CSV table of C-alpha atoms in Angstrom, one decimal:
chain,number,residue,atom,x,y,z
G,96,ALA,CA,103.3,120.9,57.1
G,97,GLN,CA,103.4,123.6,54.4
G,98,LYS,CA,104.7,126.8,55.9
G,99,ILE,CA,103.8,129.0,53.0
G,100,THR,CA,100.6,128.5,51.0
G,101,GLN,CA,99.8,130.3,47.8
G,102,THR,CA,96.3,129.2,46.8
G,103,GLN,CA,96.1,130.8,43.4
G,104,PRO,CA,98.0,128.7,40.8
G,105,GLY,CA,97.2,131.3,38.1
G,106,MET,CA,95.8,134.8,37.9
G,107,PHE,CA,94.7,137.1,35.1
G,108,VAL,CA,94.6,140.9,35.3
G,109,GLN,CA,94.0,143.5,32.7
G,110,GLU,CA,96.6,146.1,32.1
G,111,LYS,CA,96.4,149.2,34.4
G,112,GLU,CA,94.2,147.3,36.9
G,113,ALA,CA,95.4,146.3,40.4
G,114,VAL,CA,95.8,142.6,41.4
G,115,THR,CA,96.2,140.9,44.8
G,116,LEU,CA,98.3,137.7,45.1
G,117,ASP,CA,97.5,135.7,48.2
G,118,CYS,CA,99.9,134.2,50.7
G,119,THR,CA,99.3,132.6,54.0
G,120,TYR,CA,102.0,131.4,56.3
G,121,ASP,CA,102.4,129.2,59.4
G,122,THR,CA,104.9,129.8,62.1
G,123,SER,CA,105.1,129.8,65.9
G,124,ASP,CA,108.3,131.9,65.9
G,125,PRO,CA,107.5,135.5,66.9
G,126,SER,CA,110.4,136.8,64.8
G,127,TYR,CA,110.1,136.2,61.1
G,128,GLY,CA,110.4,137.9,57.7
G,129,LEU,CA,108.2,137.7,54.7
G,130,PHE,CA,109.4,138.2,51.1
G,131,TRP,CA,108.0,138.3,47.7
G,132,TYR,CA,110.0,137.3,44.6
G,133,LYS,CA,109.2,137.6,40.9
G,134,GLN,CA,110.4,135.1,38.4
G,135,PRO,CA,109.9,136.2,34.8
G,136,SER,CA,110.1,133.7,31.9
G,137,SER,CA,113.8,134.3,31.7
G,138,GLY,CA,114.1,132.5,35.0
G,139,GLU,CA,115.9,134.8,37.4
G,140,MET,CA,114.5,135.4,40.9
G,141,ILE,CA,114.0,139.1,41.5
G,142,PHE,CA,113.4,140.4,45.1
G,143,LEU,CA,110.3,142.7,45.3
G,144,ILE,CA,109.3,143.5,48.8
G,145,TYR,CA,110.0,142.5,52.5
G,146,GLN,CA,107.8,142.7,55.6
G,147,GLY,CA,109.2,142.0,59.1
G,148,SER,CA,107.0,140.5,61.8
G,149,TYR,CA,107.5,143.4,64.1
G,150,ASP,CA,107.0,146.1,61.4
G,151,GLN,CA,104.0,148.2,62.3
G,152,GLN,CA,103.2,149.4,58.8
G,153,ASN,CA,102.6,147.5,55.6
G,154,ALA,CA,105.7,147.5,53.3
G,155,THR,CA,105.6,149.4,50.0
G,156,GLU,CA,108.0,149.5,47.1
G,157,GLY,CA,106.8,151.5,44.2
G,158,ARG,CA,103.8,149.7,42.6
G,159,TYR,CA,104.2,146.8,45.1
G,160,SER,CA,102.6,146.8,48.5
G,161,LEU,CA,102.3,144.0,51.0
G,162,ASN,CA,99.0,143.7,52.9
G,163,PHE,CA,100.2,142.2,56.2
G,164,GLN,CA,97.5,140.8,58.5
G,165,LYS,CA,99.4,139.3,61.4
G,166,ALA,CA,96.5,137.7,63.2
G,167,ARG,CA,95.3,136.0,60.0
G,168,LYS,CA,98.9,135.1,59.1
G,169,SER,CA,98.5,136.5,55.7
G,170,ALA,CA,101.0,138.5,53.6
G,171,ASN,CA,99.3,139.3,50.3
G,172,LEU,CA,101.1,141.1,47.5
G,173,VAL,CA,99.2,144.0,45.8
G,174,ILE,CA,100.4,145.2,42.4
G,175,SER,CA,98.9,148.4,41.4
G,176,ALA,CA,98.5,149.7,37.8
G,177,SER,CA,99.6,146.3,36.3
G,178,GLN,CA,101.9,146.4,33.3
G,179,LEU,CA,102.5,143.7,30.6
G,180,GLY,CA,106.0,143.3,32.1
G,181,ASP,CA,104.4,142.1,35.3
G,182,SER,CA,103.5,138.8,33.7
G,183,ALA,CA,105.6,136.3,35.7
G,184,MET,CA,105.6,133.7,38.5
G,185,TYR,CA,105.4,135.2,41.9
G,186,PHE,CA,106.7,133.5,45.0
G,187,CYS,CA,106.0,134.2,48.6
G,188,ALA,CA,108.7,133.2,51.1
G,189,MET,CA,109.3,133.3,54.8
G,190,ARG,CA,112.4,133.3,57.0
G,191,GLU,CA,111.8,132.2,60.6
G,192,GLY,CA,114.0,133.5,63.4
G,193,ARG,CA,117.1,135.5,63.0
G,194,PRO,CA,119.0,136.1,59.8
G,195,GLY,CA,120.9,133.1,58.7
G,196,TYR,CA,117.9,130.8,58.5
G,197,ALA,CA,116.7,129.7,55.1
G,198,LEU,CA,113.7,130.8,53.2
G,199,ASN,CA,110.7,128.6,52.9
G,200,PHE,CA,109.0,129.2,49.6
G,201,GLY,CA,105.4,128.8,48.4
G,202,LYS,CA,104.6,127.0,45.1
G,203,GLY,CA,104.0,130.3,43.3
G,204,THR,CA,101.3,132.1,41.4
G,205,SER,CA,101.5,132.6,37.7
G,206,LEU,CA,100.3,136.1,36.8
G,207,LEU,CA,99.3,137.0,33.2
G,208,VAL,CA,98.6,140.7,32.4
G,209,THR,CA,96.4,141.1,29.4
G,210,PRO,CA,96.2,144.3,27.2
J,271,ASN,CA,127.8,144.9,39.8
J,272,ALA,CA,128.2,141.1,39.3
J,273,GLY,CA,126.2,140.1,42.4
J,274,VAL,CA,125.8,136.3,42.4
J,275,THR,CA,127.3,134.4,39.5
J,276,GLN,CA,126.5,130.9,38.7
J,277,THR,CA,128.2,128.7,36.1
J,278,PRO,CA,127.4,126.9,33.9
J,279,LYS,CA,124.0,128.1,32.8
J,280,PHE,CA,123.1,124.8,31.2
J,281,GLN,CA,124.5,121.3,31.7
J,282,VAL,CA,123.6,117.8,30.5
J,283,LEU,CA,124.9,114.8,32.4
J,284,LYS,CA,124.7,111.1,32.0
J,285,THR,CA,123.5,109.0,35.0
J,286,GLY,CA,126.4,108.4,37.3
J,287,GLN,CA,128.6,111.3,36.2
J,288,SER,CA,129.8,113.8,38.7
J,289,MET,CA,130.0,117.6,38.4
J,290,THR,CA,130.3,120.8,40.3
J,291,LEU,CA,128.0,123.8,40.0
J,292,GLN,CA,129.9,127.0,40.7
J,293,CYS,CA,128.6,129.9,42.7
J,294,ALA,CA,130.4,133.1,43.5
J,295,GLN,CA,129.3,136.4,45.0
J,296,ASP,CA,131.2,139.7,45.3
J,297,MET,CA,129.0,141.3,48.0
J,298,ASN,CA,131.0,140.0,51.0
J,299,HIS,CA,127.9,138.1,52.1
J,300,GLU,CA,128.3,135.7,55.0
J,301,TYR,CA,125.2,133.6,54.1
J,302,MET,CA,125.1,131.5,50.9
J,303,SER,CA,122.7,128.7,50.0
J,304,TRP,CA,121.6,126.4,47.2
J,305,TYR,CA,118.1,125.7,46.1
J,306,ARG,CA,116.5,123.5,43.5
J,307,GLN,CA,113.4,124.4,41.7
J,308,ASP,CA,111.1,121.7,40.2
J,309,PRO,CA,107.8,122.3,38.4
J,310,GLY,CA,105.0,123.0,40.8
J,311,MET,CA,107.3,122.7,43.8
J,312,GLY,CA,108.6,126.2,44.5
J,313,LEU,CA,112.2,126.4,45.7
J,314,ARG,CA,113.6,123.8,48.1
J,315,LEU,CA,116.8,124.3,50.1
J,316,ILE,CA,119.6,121.9,49.5
J,317,HIS,CA,122.5,123.2,51.6
J,318,TYR,CA,123.5,126.5,53.2
J,319,SER,CA,126.5,128.2,54.8
J,320,VAL,CA,126.7,131.0,57.3
J,321,GLY,CA,130.4,131.6,56.8
J,322,ALA,CA,133.6,130.1,55.5
J,323,GLY,CA,134.2,126.6,57.0
J,324,ILE,CA,130.5,126.3,58.1
J,325,THR,CA,127.9,124.4,56.1
J,326,ASP,CA,124.6,122.7,57.0
J,327,GLN,CA,121.9,120.6,55.3
J,328,GLY,CA,118.6,121.9,54.1
J,329,GLU,CA,115.4,120.2,53.2
J,330,VAL,CA,116.7,118.0,50.3
J,331,PRO,CA,120.5,117.4,50.8
J,332,ASN,CA,120.8,113.8,49.6
J,333,GLY,CA,123.1,113.3,46.6
J,334,TYR,CA,124.8,116.7,47.0
J,335,ASN,CA,127.9,118.0,48.8
J,336,VAL,CA,129.1,121.5,49.5
J,337,SER,CA,132.1,123.2,51.0
J,338,ARG,CA,132.9,126.8,51.8
J,339,SER,CA,136.6,127.5,51.8
J,340,THR,CA,136.2,131.3,51.1
J,341,THR,CA,133.5,133.9,51.7
J,342,GLU,CA,133.0,134.3,48.0
J,343,ASP,CA,132.6,130.8,46.7
J,344,PHE,CA,130.0,128.1,47.5
J,345,PRO,CA,130.2,125.2,45.0
J,346,LEU,CA,127.6,122.4,44.9
J,347,ARG,CA,128.9,118.9,44.0
J,348,LEU,CA,126.8,116.2,42.5
J,349,LEU,CA,128.6,113.0,43.4
J,350,SER,CA,126.8,110.5,41.1
J,351,ALA,CA,124.1,112.2,39.1
J,352,ALA,CA,120.6,110.7,38.9
J,353,PRO,CA,117.6,111.6,36.7
J,354,SER,CA,115.8,112.8,39.9
J,355,GLN,CA,118.4,115.6,40.1
J,356,THR,CA,117.2,117.1,36.8
J,357,SER,CA,116.2,120.5,38.0
J,358,VAL,CA,117.0,124.2,37.9
J,359,TYR,CA,119.5,125.1,40.6
J,360,PHE,CA,119.8,128.5,42.2
J,361,CYS,CA,122.5,129.9,44.4
J,362,ALA,CA,121.6,132.8,46.8
J,363,SER,CA,123.5,135.0,49.2
J,364,SER,CA,122.7,137.5,51.9
J,365,SER,CA,124.3,139.6,54.5
J,366,LEU,CA,123.9,138.7,58.1
J,367,ARG,CA,124.8,142.2,59.3
J,368,GLY,CA,123.0,145.5,59.4
J,369,THR,CA,119.3,145.6,58.8
J,370,ALA,CA,117.0,142.8,59.8
J,371,LYS,CA,115.9,142.4,56.2
J,372,ASN,CA,118.8,140.3,55.1
J,373,ILE,CA,117.4,139.9,51.6
J,374,GLN,CA,118.6,136.9,49.7
J,375,TYR,CA,119.9,137.7,46.2
J,376,PHE,CA,119.8,135.0,43.6
J,377,GLY,CA,122.0,134.0,40.8
J,378,ALA,CA,120.6,133.4,37.3
J,379,GLY,CA,120.3,129.7,37.8
J,380,THR,CA,121.8,126.5,36.3
J,381,ARG,CA,119.5,124.3,34.3
J,382,LEU,CA,120.6,120.7,34.7
J,383,SER,CA,119.4,117.6,32.8
J,384,VAL,CA,120.5,114.1,33.8
J,385,LEU,CA,119.8,111.5,31.2
């Protein structure tokens, strides 16, 4: 069964607008971590933001925030004030259990920011 | 800051050839892993290691071998390359100490074609 589901293969957003990329996850482990990575056309994987299952507040990192709804098992990435350089693939990933366990990745969402 | 270094960046092999993809990290991370990325599939775990002398299989280990003789290095060996192993390969590492985040940092990737 798919552990991470990203239902939006592609998204468009206009520059300076906010955009939400969806991610739902499936786990029965009470301890887990959720990650978002960005992959620009150059191919590298860039860490953006992390949310722990026991964190009380939604994570924020600059223009990135994670809308964590534990009961719904969703961890959506919100990018505020989009920039042209935000055009990339975005991957949601989950680590179950303690550190040392691998990441399960979703299939990604392609974001295109238009002028 | 070198971080995670992968070599080579590109490689073309003929079916049946063997080769080793190199991965080195200079962050003293205990955890290292190899993923492959195929179009529309996200990243899938091949093998991982939680320390020198310790390795384990991930989701798609067939056709690949790993060893971990030092903390720094985690090479991936293709024993007899097959066209199905055409992919982009990523090495990642993370610390197992300190904060619970244990973010995985990725190398730049190796693009492999098997003819």
